[in-house]
C-alpha positions as YAML, in Angstrom:
chain: A
units: angstrom
residues:
- id: 1
  name: MET
  ca: [-14.82, -27.26, 18.90]
- id: 2
  name: THR
  ca: [-12.92, -26.53, 15.12]
- id: 3
  name: SER
  ca: [-15.01, -28.60, 12.82]
- id: 4
  name: THR
  ca: [-13.24, -30.26, 9.74]
- id: 5
  name: ILE
  ca: [-14.98, -27.49, 7.36]
- id: 6
  name: ASP
  ca: [-13.11, -24.70, 9.51]
- id: 7
  name: LEU
  ca: [-10.37, -26.59, 9.22]
- id: 8
  name: GLN
  ca: [-10.32, -27.43, 5.35]
- id: 9
  name: ALA
  ca: [-11.14, -23.39, 4.94]
- id: 10
  name: GLU
  ca: [-7.71, -22.46, 7.05]
- id: 11
  name: ALA
  ca: [-5.86, -24.84, 5.00]
- id: 12
  name: ALA
  ca: [-6.92, -23.12, 2.05]
- id: 13
  name: ASP
  ca: [-6.76, -20.16, 3.17]
- id: 14
  name: PHE
  ca: [-2.62, -20.45, 4.03]
- id: 15
  name: ARG
  ca: [-2.31, -22.17, 0.65]
- id: 16
  name: SER
  ca: [-3.74, -19.26, -1.04]
- id: 17
  name: MET
  ca: [-1.67, -16.61, 0.78]
- id: 18
  name: PHE
  ca: [1.40, -18.63, 0.29]
- id: 19
  name: GLU
  ca: [1.29, -19.07, -3.26]
- id: 20
  name: GLN
  ca: [-0.08, -15.71, -3.58]
- id: 21
  name: VAL
  ca: [3.30, -14.59, -1.88]
- id: 22
  name: ARG
  ca: [5.38, -16.53, -4.03]
- id: 23
  name: GLU
  ca: [4.14, -15.30, -6.92]
- id: 24
  name: VAL
  ca: [4.52, -11.80, -6.08]
- id: 25
  name: VAL
  ca: [8.05, -12.03, -5.29]
- id: 26
  name: GLY
  ca: [8.73, -14.23, -8.25]
- id: 27
  name: ARG
  ca: [7.95, -11.06, -10.20]
- id: 28
  name: VAL
  ca: [11.25, -9.41, -8.87]
- id: 29
  name: ILE
  ca: [13.62, -12.26, -8.07]
- id: 30
  name: VAL
  ca: [14.23, -14.08, -11.46]
- id: 31
  name: GLY
  ca: [14.56, -18.18, -11.19]
- id: 32
  name: GLN
  ca: [15.38, -19.36, -7.36]
- id: 33
  name: THR
  ca: [11.96, -20.80, -7.14]
- id: 34
  name: ARG
  ca: [13.17, -23.30, -4.43]
- id: 35
  name: VAL
  ca: [15.09, -20.37, -2.43]
- id: 36
  name: VAL
  ca: [11.98, -18.57, -2.27]
- id: 37
  name: GLU
  ca: [9.37, -21.26, -1.45]
- id: 38
  name: THR
  ca: [12.04, -22.48, 1.20]
- id: 39
  name: VAL
  ca: [12.33, -18.48, 3.07]
- id: 40
  name: LEU
  ca: [8.85, -18.43, 3.18]
- id: 41
  name: THR
  ca: [8.56, -21.89, 4.83]
- id: 42
  name: ALA
  ca: [11.27, -20.51, 7.13]
- id: 43
  name: LEU
  ca: [8.97, -17.32, 7.97]
- id: 44
  name: PHE
  ca: [5.54, -19.44, 8.41]
- id: 45
  name: CYS
  ca: [7.05, -21.70, 10.76]
- id: 46
  name: GLY
  ca: [8.61, -19.33, 12.40]
- id: 47
  name: GLY
  ca: [12.26, -19.98, 11.43]
- id: 48
  name: ASN
  ca: [15.11, -18.18, 10.71]
- id: 49
  name: VAL
  ca: [17.53, -18.58, 7.38]
- id: 50
  name: LEU
  ca: [20.73, -19.05, 5.95]
- id: 51
  name: LEU
  ca: [21.40, -18.06, 2.42]
- id: 52
  name: GLU
  ca: [24.73, -19.06, 0.91]
- id: 53
  name: GLY
  ca: [26.39, -18.18, -2.52]
- id: 54
  name: VAL
  ca: [28.70, -15.98, -4.38]
- id: 55
  name: PRO
  ca: [27.66, -12.33, -4.47]
- id: 56
  name: GLY
  ca: [25.31, -11.41, -7.29]
- id: 57
  name: LEU
  ca: [22.82, -13.95, -6.90]
- id: 58
  name: GLY
  ca: [20.08, -12.13, -5.86]
- id: 59
  name: LYS
  ca: [19.88, -12.77, -1.82]
- id: 60
  name: THR
  ca: [20.06, -9.19, -0.83]
- id: 61
  name: GLU
  ca: [17.13, -8.09, -3.45]
- id: 62
  name: LEU
  ca: [14.88, -11.66, -2.13]
- id: 63
  name: VAL
  ca: [15.11, -9.97, 1.37]
- id: 64
  name: LYS
  ca: [14.09, -6.56, 0.13]
- id: 65
  name: SER
  ca: [11.29, -7.74, -1.95]
- id: 66
  name: LEU
  ca: [9.68, -9.65, 1.07]
- id: 67
  name: SER
  ca: [10.07, -6.53, 3.40]
- id: 68
  name: HIS
  ca: [7.30, -5.10, 0.55]
- id: 69
  name: VAL
  ca: [5.29, -7.68, 0.19]
- id: 70
  name: LEU
  ca: [4.95, -8.73, 3.97]
- id: 71
  name: ASP
  ca: [4.55, -5.07, 5.08]
- id: 72
  name: LEU
  ca: [7.39, -5.62, 8.24]
- id: 73
  name: HIS
  ca: [9.95, -3.17, 9.64]
- id: 74
  name: PHE
  ca: [12.80, -4.22, 7.67]
- id: 75
  name: ARG
  ca: [16.46, -3.53, 9.01]
- id: 76
  name: ARG
  ca: [19.93, -4.36, 6.98]
- id: 77
  name: ILE
  ca: [23.32, -4.65, 8.72]
- id: 78
  name: GLN
  ca: [26.38, -5.36, 6.52]
- id: 79
  name: PHE
  ca: [28.75, -7.19, 8.76]
- id: 80
  name: THR
  ca: [32.23, -6.49, 8.35]
- id: 81
  name: PRO
  ca: [35.35, -7.24, 10.53]
- id: 82
  name: ASP
  ca: [34.85, -4.20, 12.62]
- id: 83
  name: LEU
  ca: [31.58, -4.44, 13.45]
- id: 84
  name: MET
  ca: [30.85, -4.82, 17.23]
- id: 85
  name: PRO
  ca: [28.17, -6.26, 19.38]
- id: 86
  name: ALA
  ca: [26.92, -3.08, 20.55]
- id: 87
  name: ASP
  ca: [26.48, -1.86, 16.89]
- id: 88
  name: ILE
  ca: [23.93, -4.52, 16.16]
- id: 89
  name: VAL
  ca: [22.47, -5.23, 19.61]
- id: 90
  name: GLY
  ca: [22.57, -0.88, 20.99]
- id: 91
  name: THR
  ca: [24.10, 0.66, 23.81]
- id: 92
  name: ASN
  ca: [24.07, 2.97, 26.80]
- id: 93
  name: VAL
  ca: [24.80, 6.16, 26.35]
- id: 94
  name: MET
  ca: [24.91, 9.49, 28.60]
- id: 95
  name: THR
  ca: [22.54, 12.12, 28.09]
- id: 96
  name: THR
  ca: [20.68, 14.92, 29.96]
- id: 97
  name: ASP
  ca: [17.17, 15.66, 30.86]
- id: 98
  name: ASP
  ca: [15.51, 18.88, 31.05]
- id: 99
  name: SER
  ca: [17.06, 19.86, 34.80]
- id: 100
  name: GLY
  ca: [20.71, 18.87, 33.10]
- id: 101
  name: ARG
  ca: [20.88, 16.07, 35.14]
- id: 102
  name: TYR
  ca: [22.88, 13.21, 33.50]
- id: 103
  name: GLN
  ca: [21.13, 9.71, 33.10]
- id: 104
  name: LEU
  ca: [22.17, 6.75, 31.25]
- id: 105
  name: GLU
  ca: [19.79, 6.10, 27.96]
- id: 106
  name: PHE
  ca: [19.79, 3.03, 25.87]
- id: 107
  name: LYS
  ca: [19.90, 3.53, 22.30]
- id: 108
  name: ALA
  ca: [18.55, 0.69, 20.27]
- id: 109
  name: GLY
  ca: [20.67, -1.10, 17.58]
- id: 110
  name: PRO
  ca: [18.93, -2.35, 14.13]
- id: 111
  name: ILE
  ca: [18.35, -5.61, 15.58]
- id: 112
  name: PHE
  ca: [14.85, -3.98, 17.01]
- id: 113
  name: THR
  ca: [13.10, -5.04, 13.38]
- id: 114
  name: GLN
  ca: [11.02, -7.31, 12.19]
- id: 115
  name: LEU
  ca: [12.65, -8.90, 9.15]
- id: 116
  name: LEU
  ca: [16.49, -8.56, 9.90]
- id: 117
  name: LEU
  ca: [19.00, -8.43, 7.11]
- id: 118
  name: ALA
  ca: [22.53, -10.08, 8.32]
- id: 119
  name: ASP
  ca: [24.25, -9.31, 4.72]
- id: 120
  name: GLU
  ca: [27.65, -11.32, 4.76]
- id: 121
  name: ILE
  ca: [27.39, -12.60, 8.39]
- id: 122
  name: ASN
  ca: [30.49, -14.73, 7.96]
- id: 123
  name: ARG
  ca: [32.70, -11.69, 7.69]
- id: 124
  name: ALA
  ca: [32.01, -10.32, 11.42]
- id: 125
  name: THR
  ca: [34.07, -12.19, 14.05]
- id: 126
  name: PRO
  ca: [32.19, -14.74, 16.05]
- id: 127
  name: LYS
  ca: [32.05, -12.57, 18.60]
- id: 128
  name: THR
  ca: [29.68, -9.92, 16.54]
- id: 129
  name: GLN
  ca: [27.85, -13.20, 15.40]
- id: 130
  name: SER
  ca: [26.92, -14.18, 18.82]
- id: 131
  name: ALA
  ca: [25.14, -11.22, 19.68]
- id: 132
  name: LEU
  ca: [22.23, -12.70, 17.55]
- id: 133
  name: LEU
  ca: [22.03, -16.17, 19.79]
- id: 134
  name: GLU
  ca: [19.53, -14.64, 21.96]
- id: 135
  name: THR
  ca: [17.54, -12.90, 19.38]
- id: 136
  name: MET
  ca: [17.09, -15.61, 16.73]
- id: 137
  name: GLN
  ca: [16.42, -18.03, 20.13]
- id: 138
  name: GLU
  ca: [14.36, -16.30, 22.31]
- id: 139
  name: GLY
  ca: [13.07, -13.18, 20.71]
- id: 140
  name: THR
  ca: [14.85, -10.68, 23.17]
- id: 141
  name: VAL
  ca: [17.48, -8.58, 23.67]
- id: 142
  name: THR
  ca: [19.41, -8.47, 26.96]
- id: 143
  name: THR
  ca: [21.34, -4.85, 27.95]
- id: 144
  name: SER
  ca: [22.43, -4.39, 31.08]
- id: 145
  name: GLY
  ca: [20.61, -6.46, 33.09]
- id: 146
  name: LYS
  ca: [16.78, -4.97, 30.71]
- id: 147
  name: ILE
  ca: [15.39, -7.91, 28.68]
- id: 148
  name: HIS
  ca: [13.46, -5.86, 25.79]
- id: 149
  name: VAL
  ca: [10.72, -8.03, 24.15]
- id: 150
  name: LEU
  ca: [10.93, -7.77, 20.07]
- id: 151
  name: LYS
  ca: [8.07, -7.49, 18.44]
- id: 152
  name: GLN
  ca: [6.90, -10.86, 16.54]
- id: 153
  name: PRO
  ca: [7.01, -11.67, 13.89]
- id: 154
  name: PHE
  ca: [10.65, -11.42, 14.31]
- id: 155
  name: PHE
  ca: [12.99, -13.10, 11.31]
- id: 156
  name: VAL
  ca: [16.34, -13.37, 10.58]
- id: 157
  name: LEU
  ca: [17.82, -13.69, 6.87]
- id: 158
  name: ALA
  ca: [21.79, -14.18, 6.72]
- id: 159
  name: THR
  ca: [23.65, -14.36, 3.60]
- id: 160
  name: GLN
  ca: [27.31, -15.36, 3.65]
- id: 161
  name: ASN
  ca: [29.55, -16.20, 0.97]
- id: 162
  name: PRO
  ca: [31.58, -19.74, 0.50]
- id: 163
  name: ILE
  ca: [34.02, -19.90, 3.02]
- id: 164
  name: GLU
  ca: [36.75, -20.28, 0.25]
- id: 165
  name: GLN
  ca: [36.64, -16.47, -0.18]
- id: 166
  name: GLU
  ca: [39.19, -14.43, 1.86]
- id: 167
  name: GLY
  ca: [37.78, -12.45, 4.87]
- id: 168
  name: THR
  ca: [35.51, -14.95, 6.27]
- id: 169
  name: PHE
  ca: [34.99, -16.40, 9.69]
- id: 170
  name: PRO
  ca: [33.30, -19.72, 9.49]
- id: 171
  name: LEU
  ca: [29.64, -19.61, 11.53]
- id: 172
  name: PRO
  ca: [29.94, -21.79, 14.89]
- id: 173
  name: GLU
  ca: [28.19, -24.80, 15.40]
- id: 174
  name: ALA
  ca: [26.25, -22.28, 18.01]
- id: 175
  name: GLN
  ca: [25.17, -19.73, 15.48]
- id: 176
  name: LEU
  ca: [24.58, -22.39, 12.92]
- id: 177
  name: ASP
  ca: [22.14, -24.16, 15.21]
- id: 178
  name: ARG
  ca: [19.82, -21.09, 15.52]
- id: 179
  name: PHE
  ca: [18.83, -21.27, 11.64]
- id: 180
  name: LEU
  ca: [16.26, -23.65, 10.19]
- id: 181
  name: PHE
  ca: [17.37, -23.72, 7.03]
- id: 182
  name: LYS
  ca: [20.67, -23.10, 5.13]
- id: 183
  name: VAL
  ca: [19.83, -22.81, 1.86]
- id: 184
  name: VAL
  ca: [22.76, -22.89, -1.27]
- id: 185
  name: VAL
  ca: [21.67, -20.28, -4.05]
- id: 186
  name: PRO
  ca: [22.73, -21.53, -7.51]
- id: 187
  name: PHE
  ca: [23.86, -19.72, -10.10]
- id: 188
  name: LEU
  ca: [21.42, -18.54, -12.59]
- id: 189
  name: SER
  ca: [20.84, -20.74, -16.26]
- id: 190
  name: ARG
  ca: [21.46, -19.01, -19.37]
- id: 191
  name: GLU
  ca: [17.66, -18.18, -20.02]
- id: 192
  name: GLU
  ca: [17.62, -16.61, -16.03]
- id: 193
  name: LEU
  ca: [20.60, -14.61, -16.89]
- id: 194
  name: ASN
  ca: [19.92, -13.44, -19.48]
- id: 195
  name: GLU
  ca: [16.46, -12.15, -18.19]
- id: 196
  name: VAL
  ca: [18.44, -10.49, -15.28]
- id: 197
  name: VAL
  ca: [20.45, -8.46, -17.87]
- id: 198
  name: ASN
  ca: [17.33, -7.29, -20.16]
- id: 199
  name: ARG
  ca: [15.71, -6.55, -16.36]
- id: 200
  name: THR
  ca: [19.46, -4.15, -15.81]
- id: 201
  name: ILE
  ca: [19.36, -2.46, -19.44]
- id: 202
  name: LEU
  ca: [15.86, -1.44, -19.11]
- id: 203
  name: LYS
  ca: [15.90, -0.65, -15.49]
- id: 204
  name: SER
  ca: [11.98, -1.12, -15.49]
- id: 205
  name: SER
  ca: [10.85, -0.64, -11.77]
- id: 206
  name: ILE
  ca: [8.24, -2.97, -10.27]
- id: 207
  name: GLU
  ca: [6.02, -2.16, -7.76]
- id: 208
  name: LEU
  ca: [4.90, -4.84, -5.07]
- id: 209
  name: PRO
  ca: [1.99, -4.60, -3.09]
- id: 210
  name: LYS
  ca: [1.60, -5.42, 0.08]
- id: 211
  name: VAL
  ca: [0.16, -9.05, 0.70]
- id: 212
  name: LEU
  ca: [0.37, -9.89, 4.36]
- id: 213
  name: SER
  ca: [1.11, -8.05, 7.62]
- id: 214
  name: GLY
  ca: [3.02, -8.97, 10.64]
- id: 215
  name: GLU
  ca: [-0.54, -9.86, 12.28]
- id: 216
  name: ARG
  ca: [-1.45, -12.22, 9.35]
- id: 217
  name: ILE
  ca: [1.71, -13.89, 9.16]
- id: 218
  name: MET
  ca: [1.00, -14.76, 13.51]
- id: 219
  name: GLN
  ca: [-3.03, -15.99, 12.55]
- id: 220
  name: LEU
  ca: [-1.56, -17.90, 9.77]
- id: 221
  name: ARG
  ca: [1.35, -19.46, 12.53]
- id: 222
  name: GLU
  ca: [-1.40, -20.27, 14.16]
- id: 223
  name: THR
  ca: [-3.55, -22.67, 11.32]
- id: 224
  name: LEU
  ca: [-0.05, -24.65, 11.24]
- id: 225
  name: GLN
  ca: [-0.42, -25.48, 14.94]
- id: 226
  name: LYS
  ca: [-3.43, -27.45, 14.07]
- id: 227
  name: VAL
  ca: [-1.77, -29.68, 11.30]
- id: 228
  name: VAL
  ca: [-1.99, -33.42, 12.26]
- id: 229
  name: VAL
  ca: [1.64, -35.67, 12.00]
- id: 230
  name: ALA
  ca: [0.78, -39.40, 10.94]
- id: 231
  name: ASP
  ca: [2.56, -41.28, 13.67]
- id: 232
  name: PRO
  ca: [4.69, -43.10, 11.26]
- id: 233
  name: ILE
  ca: [6.07, -39.60, 9.45]
- id: 234
  name: ARG
  ca: [6.74, -38.64, 13.25]
- id: 235
  name: ASP
  ca: [8.81, -41.85, 14.08]
- id: 236
  name: PHE
  ca: [10.17, -41.11, 11.14]
- id: 237
  name: ALA
  ca: [11.81, -38.09, 11.94]
- id: 238
  name: VAL
  ca: [12.84, -39.24, 15.38]
- id: 239
  name: ARG
  ca: [14.61, -41.97, 14.00]
- id: 240
  name: LEU
  ca: [16.54, -39.74, 11.47]
- id: 241
  name: VAL
  ca: [17.62, -37.48, 14.39]
- id: 242
  name: LEU
  ca: [18.66, -40.52, 16.78]
- id: 243
  name: ALA
  ca: [20.86, -41.60, 13.39]
- id: 244
  name: THR
  ca: [23.16, -38.37, 14.16]
- id: 245
  name: HIS
  ca: [23.78, -39.62, 17.35]
- id: 246
  name: PRO
  ca: [26.93, -41.64, 17.22]
- id: 247
  name: GLY
  ca: [25.95, -43.80, 20.67]
- id: 248
  name: THR
  ca: [22.13, -45.24, 19.39]
- id: 249
  name: GLU
  ca: [21.24, -48.08, 17.93]
- id: 250
  name: TYR
  ca: [19.65, -46.22, 15.00]
- id: 251
  name: ALA
  ca: [23.62, -44.59, 14.22]
- id: 252
  name: PRO
  ca: [24.94, -45.78, 10.87]
...
């Protein structure tokens, strides 16, 4: 049985790693402390994040920085209106073997990764957006009746422009449900914007160290499974959920 001292040591180690990753990412991302903390929280909890904000706020740079710090296999998909589901998942192509016989071979799409940046996800049609549904929920990809299991941890960080901009498609409820958090990225303050301009003019490159690995992230997730939730807090969460259902006594 795990002792109290061991649990305290695991908790201290988790806190130390979280703060270290946050500090390293903060060397590149100016401001946006709440955004960085929320993304890291979802990552360690096994969820996905949807970032909403106008272009130029560092959303894409945040994901790139995370891929370096966490040492995860990273891929980026630029969502456009002409993007098809096969462009994300992959497709079967006709090939020939050494004897010249034709055979179907599956060519994996960019979704076969660990850290996926779905850039401007609401610029693609709902049909293409739905290609992410299974993978975000189950961590698998099914093509031609065959199930492919993705290497864990698998994390989707999607960005979207405000819906009032032209050429965007609102995400369906089923797609929104796959995200643990939706974070509205605020515009920078005067001091932060001056710092961004200075860094752009100086063009100083910052080398980010590798702090975590995929295996280490999975170990830290096991630590979270040991966290005890007090009964009043759990009951408050349950009542909060029931309050969103009009037919219950807790609904306003």
